[in-house]
Coordinates of C-alpha atoms and ligand atoms in Angstrom, one line a residue:
X1 CA -67.5 -0.7 33.2
X2 CA -71.6 -0.8 32.8
X3 CA -71.9 -4.4 32.4
X4 CA -73.9 -5.4 35.3
X5 CA -70.8 -7.3 37.4
X6 CA -70.9 -10.7 37.2
X7 CA -74.0 -11.4 35.0
X8 CA -72.7 -14.3 32.8
X9 CA -71.8 -14.3 29.1
X10 CA -71.4 -18.1 27.5
X11 CA -69.1 -17.2 24.0
X12 CA -69.3 -20.5 21.3
X13 CA -66.6 -21.3 19.9
X14 CA -63.3 -19.8 21.2
X15 CA -61.8 -18.8 17.8
X16 CA -60.9 -15.2 17.1
X17 CA -64.2 -13.8 17.5
X18 CA -64.8 -15.6 20.4
X19 CA -61.4 -14.6 22.1
X20 CA -61.6 -10.7 21.1
X21 CA -65.9 -11.1 22.5
X22 CA -64.2 -12.5 25.6
X23 CA -61.4 -9.6 26.0
X24 CA -64.2 -6.7 25.8
X25 CA -66.7 -8.8 27.8
X26 CA -64.5 -9.1 30.3
X27 CA -63.2 -5.2 30.2
X28 CA -67.5 -4.8 30.9
X29 CA -67.3 -6.7 34.4
X30 CA -68.9 -9.5 33.2
X31 CA -68.3 -13.2 33.8
X32 CA -67.3 -15.3 30.7
X33 CA -67.2 -18.7 29.4
X34 CA -65.7 -19.9 26.5
X35 CA -67.4 -23.4 24.9
X36 CA -65.1 -24.4 22.7
X37 CA -66.0 -27.4 20.1
X38 CA -62.2 -28.8 20.1
X39 CA -58.8 -26.3 21.6
X40 CA -58.9 -23.1 21.1
X41 CA -57.9 -21.4 17.5
X42 CA -59.6 -24.4 15.5
X43 CA -60.7 -23.2 12.9
X44 CA -59.3 -20.6 11.0
X45 CA -57.5 -18.3 13.5
X46 CA -54.1 -20.7 13.2
X47 CA -54.1 -20.7 9.7
X48 CA -54.4 -17.7 8.5
X49 CA -51.7 -15.2 6.8
X50 CA -51.9 -12.7 10.2
X51 CA -52.5 -9.6 8.2
X52 CA -53.9 -6.8 10.5
X53 CA -54.8 -4.9 7.3
X54 CA -57.9 -2.1 7.2
X55 CA -56.4 -0.8 4.4
X56 CA -56.9 -3.8 2.1
X57 CA -60.7 -4.5 3.5
X58 CA -62.3 -4.4 0.2
X59 CA -65.3 -6.9 0.4
X60 CA -65.0 -9.9 -1.2
X61 CA -68.0 -9.9 -4.0
X62 CA -67.1 -7.4 -6.7
X63 CA -67.0 -7.8 -10.8
X64 CA -63.3 -8.1 -10.4
X65 CA -64.1 -11.3 -8.2
X66 CA -66.2 -13.4 -10.1
X67 CA -64.1 -12.7 -13.0
X68 CA -61.3 -13.9 -11.7
X69 CA -63.3 -16.9 -10.6
X70 CA -64.9 -17.6 -13.6
X71 CA -61.5 -17.9 -15.3
X72 CA -60.0 -20.0 -12.5
X73 CA -62.9 -22.3 -12.7
X74 CA -62.4 -22.3 -16.8
X75 CA -58.6 -23.0 -16.6
X76 CA -57.6 -26.6 -16.7
X77 CA -54.6 -26.3 -14.3
X78 CA -57.5 -24.4 -11.8
X79 CA -56.6 -21.4 -9.8
X80 CA -57.1 -19.1 -6.8
X81 CA -60.8 -20.3 -6.2
X82 CA -62.0 -23.7 -6.4
X83 CA -65.5 -25.1 -6.6
X84 CA -65.8 -28.9 -6.6
X85 CA -69.0 -29.6 -9.0
X86 CA -70.1 -32.1 -6.4
X87 CA -70.4 -28.8 -3.8
X88 CA -72.3 -26.5 -5.8
X89 CA -75.8 -27.6 -4.6
X90 CA -74.9 -26.3 -1.2
X91 CA -72.8 -23.5 -2.0
X92 CA -75.8 -22.4 -4.7
X93 CA -77.6 -19.8 -2.7
X94 CA -74.6 -19.0 -1.1
X95 CA -73.0 -18.0 -4.7
X96 CA -76.6 -16.5 -6.4
X97 CA -75.8 -14.2 -3.5
X98 CA -73.0 -13.1 -3.9
X99 CA -73.5 -12.0 -7.5
X100 CA -76.5 -10.3 -6.5
X101 CA -73.5 -8.2 -4.2
X102 CA -70.8 -8.1 -6.9
X103 CA -72.0 -4.4 -8.6
X104 CA -70.3 -1.4 -8.3
X105 CA -72.4 0.4 -6.2
X106 CA -73.4 -2.4 -3.6
X107 CA -69.4 -3.8 -3.5
X108 CA -69.2 0.8 -2.2
X109 CA -71.1 0.7 -0.2
X110 CA -70.5 -2.7 1.3
X111 CA -66.7 -1.3 2.0
X112 CA -68.1 1.8 3.3
X113 CA -69.6 -0.1 5.6
X114 CA -67.0 -2.6 6.4
X115 CA -65.2 0.7 7.2
X116 CA -66.9 1.4 10.4
X117 CA -65.2 -1.7 12.1
X118 CA -61.7 -0.9 10.0
X119 CA -61.0 2.5 11.6
X120 CA -61.2 1.4 14.8
X121 CA -58.8 -1.3 14.2
X122 CA -55.4 0.9 14.5
X123 CA -55.9 2.2 17.5
X124 CA -57.8 -1.0 19.0
X125 CA -54.8 -3.1 18.2
X126 CA -52.4 -0.7 19.6
X127 CA -54.2 -0.9 22.7
X128 CA -53.6 -4.8 22.8
X129 CA -49.9 -3.9 22.2
X130 CA -49.7 -1.7 25.8
X131 CA -51.6 -3.9 27.2
X132 CA -48.7 -6.6 26.0
X133 CA -51.2 -9.5 24.4
X134 CA -49.6 -8.7 21.0
X135 CA -46.1 -9.0 21.2
X136 CA -44.8 -9.1 17.8
X137 CA -46.6 -6.7 15.7
X138 CA -44.5 -6.2 12.5
X139 CA -45.3 -3.2 10.5
X140 CA -42.3 -2.7 7.5
X141 CA -44.9 -2.6 5.0
X142 CA -46.2 -5.2 1.8
X143 CA -44.4 -5.1 -1.3
X144 CA -46.2 -5.8 -4.1
X145 CA -44.6 -7.6 -6.8
X146 CA -45.3 -8.0 -10.8
X147 CA -43.4 -9.5 -13.6
X148 CA -45.1 -6.4 -16.0
X149 CA -45.1 -2.6 -15.7
X150 CA -48.5 -2.5 -17.1
X151 CA -49.5 -5.2 -14.3
X152 CA -47.8 -2.7 -11.6
X153 CA -49.3 -0.2 -12.8
X154 CA -52.8 -1.4 -12.7
X155 CA -52.0 -2.2 -8.8
X156 CA -50.3 1.2 -7.9
X157 CA -53.5 3.0 -9.2
X158 CA -55.8 0.7 -7.0
X159 CA -53.8 1.2 -3.9
X160 CA -53.4 4.5 -4.5
X161 CA -57.4 4.8 -4.1
X162 CA -57.8 2.8 -1.4
X163 CA -55.1 4.8 0.2
X164 CA -57.9 7.9 -0.4
X165 CA -59.9 5.8 2.4
X166 CA -57.7 7.3 4.6
X167 CA -56.8 3.9 6.4
X168 CA -53.2 4.1 4.7
X169 CA -50.9 6.5 3.4
X170 CA -50.2 6.5 -0.6
X171 CA -47.9 3.6 -2.4
X172 CA -44.4 4.0 -2.9
X173 CA -43.1 4.9 -6.5
X174 CA -43.4 1.5 -8.6
X175 CA -39.4 0.5 -8.7
X176 CA -37.5 -2.1 -11.1
X177 CA -36.0 -4.9 -10.3
X178 CA -32.9 -3.8 -9.4
X179 CA -34.5 -1.6 -6.5
X180 CA -36.4 -4.7 -5.5
X181 CA -33.6 -6.7 -4.8
X182 CA -32.4 -4.5 -2.6
X183 CA -35.2 -4.3 -0.4
X184 CA -35.8 -8.1 -0.3
X185 CA -32.2 -10.1 -2.7
X186 CA -34.5 -13.5 -2.7
X187 CA -36.6 -12.2 -5.9
X188 CA -37.2 -14.4 -8.6
X189 CA -37.9 -14.0 -12.3
X190 CA -41.1 -13.0 -12.5
X191 CA -40.8 -10.1 -9.8
X192 CA -39.7 -7.5 -12.3
X193 CA -42.0 -4.3 -11.0
X194 CA -43.7 -3.2 -7.8
X195 CA -43.6 -1.3 -4.7
X196 CA -43.7 -0.5 -1.0
X197 CA -47.5 0.3 0.3
X198 CA -46.5 1.1 4.6
X199 CA -49.9 1.1 7.2
X200 CA -51.4 -2.4 6.9
X201 CA -49.6 -4.5 9.9
X202 CA -49.3 -8.6 11.2
X203 CA -48.5 -10.4 13.5
X204 CA -48.2 -14.5 14.0
X205 CA -52.0 -15.2 14.4
X206 CA -51.0 -17.9 16.6
X207 CA -49.4 -16.0 19.5
X208 CA -52.2 -14.1 19.4
X209 CA -54.7 -16.8 20.2
X210 CA -52.3 -18.1 22.9
X211 CA -52.0 -14.9 24.6
X212 CA -55.7 -14.3 24.6
X213 CA -56.5 -17.1 25.9
X214 CA -54.2 -17.0 28.9
X215 CA -55.2 -13.3 29.0
X216 CA -59.0 -13.8 30.1
X217 CA -58.1 -17.0 32.0
X218 CA -56.1 -14.9 34.0
X219 CA -59.1 -12.4 34.4
X220 CA -61.4 -15.1 35.3
X221 CA -63.0 -16.7 32.0
X222 CA -63.7 -20.1 32.5
X223 CA -62.6 -21.9 29.1
X224 CA -64.2 -25.2 28.8
X225 CA -62.7 -27.3 25.5
X226 CA -64.2 -30.5 23.5
X227 CA -67.3 -29.1 23.8
X228 CA -69.1 -28.6 20.5
X229 CA -72.2 -26.7 21.3
X230 CA -75.6 -28.5 19.6
X231 CA -78.1 -26.1 20.1
X232 CA -79.1 -22.6 21.7
X233 CA -81.7 -22.1 23.0
X234 CA -83.0 -19.0 24.8
X235 CA -85.4 -19.6 28.4
X236 CA -87.3 -17.2 29.7
X237 CA -84.4 -15.3 31.9
X238 CA -81.1 -17.5 30.6
X239 CA -79.7 -19.1 27.3
X240 CA -79.0 -22.6 27.6
X241 CA -76.1 -24.4 25.3
X242 CA -76.7 -28.1 24.9
X243 CA -73.5 -29.7 24.6
X244 CA -72.5 -33.5 25.1
X245 CA -71.3 -33.2 28.1
X246 CA -74.6 -31.4 29.9
X247 CA -75.9 -28.0 29.5
X248 CA -74.0 -24.5 29.9
X249 CA -76.3 -22.0 31.1
X250 CA -76.0 -18.3 31.0
X251 CA -77.9 -15.1 30.9
X252 CA -76.5 -13.8 28.0
X253 CA -74.8 -16.4 24.8
X254 CA -72.6 -15.0 21.8
X255 CA -72.8 -17.3 18.4
X256 CA -69.4 -17.2 17.5
X257 CA -68.4 -20.2 15.3
X258 CA -66.9 -19.0 12.3
X259 CA -67.6 -21.4 9.2
X260 CA -70.2 -23.6 11.6
X261 CA -71.9 -21.2 12.7
X262 CA -75.0 -21.6 10.3
X263 CA -76.3 -25.2 11.6
X264 CA -76.4 -23.1 15.2
X265 CA -78.5 -20.0 13.5
X266 CA -81.0 -21.5 11.4
X267 CA -83.0 -23.2 14.7
X268 CA -83.3 -19.7 15.9
X269 CA -84.5 -18.0 12.8
X270 CA -81.2 -16.5 11.2
X271 CA -80.5 -17.3 7.6
X272 CA -77.0 -16.0 7.3
X273 CA -75.7 -18.0 4.3
X274 CA -72.4 -18.9 6.5
X275 CA -70.4 -21.4 4.0
X276 CA -66.7 -22.1 4.3
X277 CA -64.6 -21.0 2.0
X278 CA -61.1 -23.3 2.9
X279 CA -57.8 -21.2 2.5
X280 CA -54.3 -23.1 3.2
X281 CA -51.3 -21.5 4.2
X282 CA -47.5 -23.1 5.1
X283 CA -44.1 -22.4 6.0
X284 CA -40.9 -22.4 3.9
X285 CA -37.8 -21.6 4.5
X286 CA -35.8 -19.3 2.3
X287 CA -32.3 -18.7 1.8
X288 CA -32.7 -14.7 2.2
X289 CA -35.9 -14.4 4.1
X290 CA -38.4 -11.4 3.3
X291 CA -39.0 -8.7 5.6
X292 CA -41.7 -7.3 4.1
X293 CA -44.9 -9.4 3.5
X294 CA -45.2 -10.1 0.0
X295 CA -48.2 -10.0 -2.5
X296 CA -47.5 -12.2 -5.7
X297 CA -48.7 -10.1 -8.9
X298 CA -52.1 -11.8 -10.0
X299 CA -51.9 -15.1 -8.2
X300 CA -53.7 -14.3 -4.6
X301 CA -51.2 -15.8 -2.9
X302 CA -49.3 -14.2 -0.6
X303 CA -45.9 -14.4 1.9
X304 CA -46.0 -13.0 5.4
X305 CA -42.5 -13.4 7.6
X306 CA -43.2 -15.2 10.6
X307 CA -40.0 -15.5 13.1
X308 CA -37.7 -18.2 12.4
X309 CA -40.1 -18.9 8.9
X310 CA -42.2 -17.9 6.0
X311 CA -45.5 -18.6 5.7
X312 CA -47.3 -18.6 2.2
X313 CA -51.3 -18.1 2.7
X314 CA -53.5 -18.4 -0.6
X315 CA -56.5 -20.2 -2.6
X316 CA -60.3 -20.2 -1.6
X317 CA -61.9 -23.3 -2.0
X318 CA -65.6 -24.2 -2.0
X319 CA -65.5 -28.1 -1.5
X320 CA -68.6 -28.2 1.3
X321 CA -66.0 -28.9 4.1
X322 CA -64.8 -27.2 6.4
X323 CA -61.0 -29.3 6.7
X324 CA -59.1 -32.2 4.7
X325 CA -56.1 -30.8 2.6
X326 CA -55.9 -31.5 -0.9
X327 CA -52.3 -31.6 -2.1
X328 CA -53.1 -30.7 -5.3
X329 CA -54.0 -26.3 -3.9
X330 CA -50.8 -26.6 -1.8
X331 CA -49.0 -27.7 -5.1
X332 CA -50.7 -25.0 -7.1
X333 CA -50.1 -22.4 -4.5
X334 CA -46.3 -23.6 -5.2
X335 CA -46.5 -23.3 -8.5
X336 CA -48.0 -19.9 -8.8
X337 CA -45.3 -18.6 -6.3
X338 CA -42.1 -20.2 -7.8
X339 CA -41.4 -17.6 -10.4
X340 CA -41.7 -14.7 -7.9
X341 CA -38.9 -16.2 -5.5
X342 CA -35.3 -18.0 -5.1
X343 CA -34.1 -19.7 -2.6
X344 CA -36.8 -21.9 -1.9
X345 CA -37.1 -25.5 -1.5
X346 CA -40.3 -25.8 -2.0
X347 CA -40.2 -29.5 -1.3
X348 CA -39.2 -28.6 2.0
X349 CA -42.5 -27.2 3.0
X350 CA -44.2 -27.7 6.6
X351 CA -46.9 -26.9 8.5
X352 CA -49.2 -27.6 5.4
X353 CA -52.4 -26.8 7.0
X354 CA -56.0 -25.7 5.7
X355 CA -58.9 -23.3 7.8
X356 CA -62.2 -23.0 7.3
X357 CA -63.3 -18.6 6.6
X358 CA -66.6 -18.0 7.4
X359 CA -67.7 -16.4 4.5
X360 CA -70.9 -14.7 3.9
X361 CA -72.4 -13.2 0.5
X362 CA -72.0 -9.4 0.8
X363 CA -68.5 -9.9 2.8
X364 CA -69.4 -8.3 5.7
X365 CA -69.6 -10.1 9.3
X366 CA -73.4 -11.2 11.0
X367 CA -73.1 -8.8 14.0
X368 CA -76.5 -7.9 16.1
X369 CA -78.9 -9.8 18.4
X370 CA -81.5 -12.1 17.2
X371 CA -84.9 -11.0 17.1
X372 CA -87.3 -13.3 19.6
X373 CA -83.9 -14.4 20.9
X374 CA -82.5 -11.6 22.2
X375 CA -80.2 -12.6 24.6
X376 CA -78.1 -14.1 22.0
X377 CA -75.7 -12.5 19.7
X378 CA -74.8 -13.5 16.5
X379 CA -70.9 -12.6 15.8
X380 CA -69.7 -14.5 12.7
X381 CA -69.0 -14.2 8.7
X382 CA -65.4 -12.4 9.4
X383 CA -64.9 -13.8 5.6
X384 CA -60.9 -13.0 4.8
X385 CA -60.9 -10.3 7.6
X386 CA -61.4 -12.1 11.2
X387 CA -57.5 -10.7 12.4
X388 CA -58.1 -7.6 10.8
X389 CA -62.1 -6.9 12.1
X390 CA -62.1 -8.7 15.4
X391 CA -60.8 -6.3 17.8
X392 CA -63.6 -3.9 16.5
X393 CA -66.6 -7.0 16.6
X394 CA -65.3 -7.6 20.0
X395 CA -66.3 -4.2 21.4
X396 CA -69.6 -4.2 19.5
X397 CA -70.5 -7.7 20.8
X398 CA -70.0 -6.1 24.7
X399 CA -72.1 -3.2 23.4
X400 CA -74.7 -4.9 21.8
X401 CA -74.6 -7.6 25.1
X402 CA -74.8 -4.5 27.6
X403 CA -77.2 -2.4 25.8
X404 CA -78.9 -4.0 23.5
X405 CA -80.6 -3.5 20.1
X406 CA -79.4 0.3 20.3
X407 CA -75.9 -0.8 19.7
X408 CA -77.0 -2.6 16.9
X409 CA -75.1 -1.4 13.6
X410 CA -78.0 -1.6 10.8
X411 CA -75.2 -2.8 8.5
X412 CA -74.1 -6.2 10.2
X413 CA -77.7 -7.0 10.9
X414 CA -77.8 -10.5 11.0
X415 CA -80.9 -11.0 9.6
X416 CA -80.7 -9.4 6.4
X417 CA -80.4 -12.1 4.4
X418 CA -83.8 -13.8 6.0
X419 CA -85.9 -11.6 4.8
X420 CA -86.6 -12.3 1.1
X421 CA -84.9 -13.4 -2.3
X422 CA -81.2 -12.3 -2.2
X423 CA -81.9 -9.4 -0.3
X424 CA -78.9 -7.1 1.3
X425 CA -78.9 -5.0 4.1
Ligands
LIG1 C1 -55.4 -19.4 4.7 C2 -55.8 -17.9 5.5 C3 -55.5 -16.8 6.0 C4 -56.0 -16.0 6.5 N1 -55.6 -14.6 6.6 C5 -56.2 -13.4 7.2 C6 -55.4 -12.5 7.3 O1 -54.3 -12.3 7.3 N2 -56.0 -11.6 7.9 C7 -57.4 -11.7 8.2 O2 -57.8 -10.3 9.2 N3 -57.9 -12.7 8.4 C8 -57.3 -13.8 7.5 N4 -58.5 -15.3 7.7 C9 -59.9 -14.9 7.6 C10 -59.9 -14.8 9.5 O3 -59.0 -16.1 10.1 C11 -60.9 -15.6 9.9 O4 -62.0 -14.3 9.0 C12 -61.0 -16.1 11.2 O5 -60.5 -16.9 12.1 C13 -62.9 -16.1 11.3 O6 -62.6 -15.7 13.1 P1 -64.0 -16.8 13.9 O7 -63.8 -16.9 15.2 O8 -65.1 -16.2 13.2 O9 -63.8 -18.5 13.2 P2 -62.6 -19.6 13.2 O10 -61.2 -18.5 14.0 O11 -62.7 -20.4 12.6 O12 -62.9 -19.9 14.9 C14 -64.2 -20.7 14.5 C15 -64.0 -21.8 16.6 O13 -65.4 -22.0 16.6 C16 -65.2 -23.9 17.2 N5 -67.0 -24.0 16.8 C17 -67.2 -24.5 16.0 N6 -68.1 -24.8 16.0 C18 -68.1 -24.8 17.4 C19 -69.4 -25.4 18.0 N7 -70.3 -26.0 17.5 N8 -69.0 -25.3 19.4 C20 -68.2 -24.7 20.0 N9 -67.3 -23.8 19.3 C21 -67.2 -24.4 18.0 C22 -64.3 -24.0 16.3 O14 -63.3 -24.9 16.9 C23 -63.2 -22.7 15.9 O15 -62.4 -22.6 17.4 C24 -57.4 -15.8 6.9 C25 -58.4 -17.6 7.0 C26 -57.3 -18.2 6.2 C27 -57.9 -19.8 6.1

């Protein structure tokens, strides 16, 4: 333990990043208070697909995503990306920087930088399994489903390239419908070709949130709920968190408020362009529940087996809000998914939910201390990867609190967008 025993750290937000940070701060001997606006896991944490997927951790900005986004916007039926016209002024700064980060060389560099965290994920997750915090990790593989051989070959080639990064084995050979039906009997007519890709794993994220809360509380952490932090202020030797119920004081603070972080960071001089990209999930109850994660062609919709139900996840929606289910998005996900699957009563779906992903323009999180407020550590902007990168982020946060800027990873510098137009790290 290198943290001075009993030094107080207040963590803003009991989502995935706040909870993982609390876990590793406790390991170092800190006294941790979690200050949460609502209840733990109130943002994107419980909505998510449950994929612990270091092999699939490419950053979002790329020409492919820009192209898919433009197509979706131009399509009358919409697509997996949705930008509400009224939200354009609010997201223009994010989008301009997103496009600036799309060129292949920037995409490749960001991916290498994300791998600094990704390479730690498997062993940290294995340790959380040993500690009994993760109890339902599944590793039967991701089954990629396609309607044409050409599409399957393109998808296979891109995952073969991903595997060369060393975080997962090469995908298994492409097979036809008959072999796919042996793996998963509940496939529909669009599932003509496909292949299995092992390496990445999945779990029930809600169960993980509950287990992390139970674990940190049992180790002495304090949890303050229904306490939205309005401001974070650094004083001489302390940090103050202003909440409607009063001021919470500590020696250090960690800002891990997910898609709500930007308004807390701006007064500290950090312009992170953290933007809510809403994602949707709902449950279905298939006649033949899948035993693999299913990825459905180019739809950007996926299915995760989760105990007695199957979770359907997808959609990136920018409407300037952090909540509010638009039924049209759920209906579209169902229309996109239905041809690939059989034996599902889509009308009988349950648990329809939305969660705000904390998106950043270069697809990388903001993790580091704040110049001029060195007692405040930022840990947010995990885009689509907060579950995958959560454990490695939490450990880095604990290092930053313990050793200060010496532990900083330049690629995640929270100030990288604050220094000039369209700057990246
Ligand atoms: C549909 C969907 C599917 C996804 N699938 C995956 C996946 O399969 N794998 C993966 O790795 N990632 C996935 N993600 C992304 C992942 O869920 C996020 O990256 C992750 O939740 C971000 O963690 P966070 O702690 O930063 O934010 P959150 O988990 O959203 O937590 C933020 C917390 O801060 C609290 N808060 C906000 N403001 C304040 C305030 N002022 N004061 C105090 N507390 C505050 C909120 O109430 C919330 O509890 C998915 C996301 C969505 C929406």
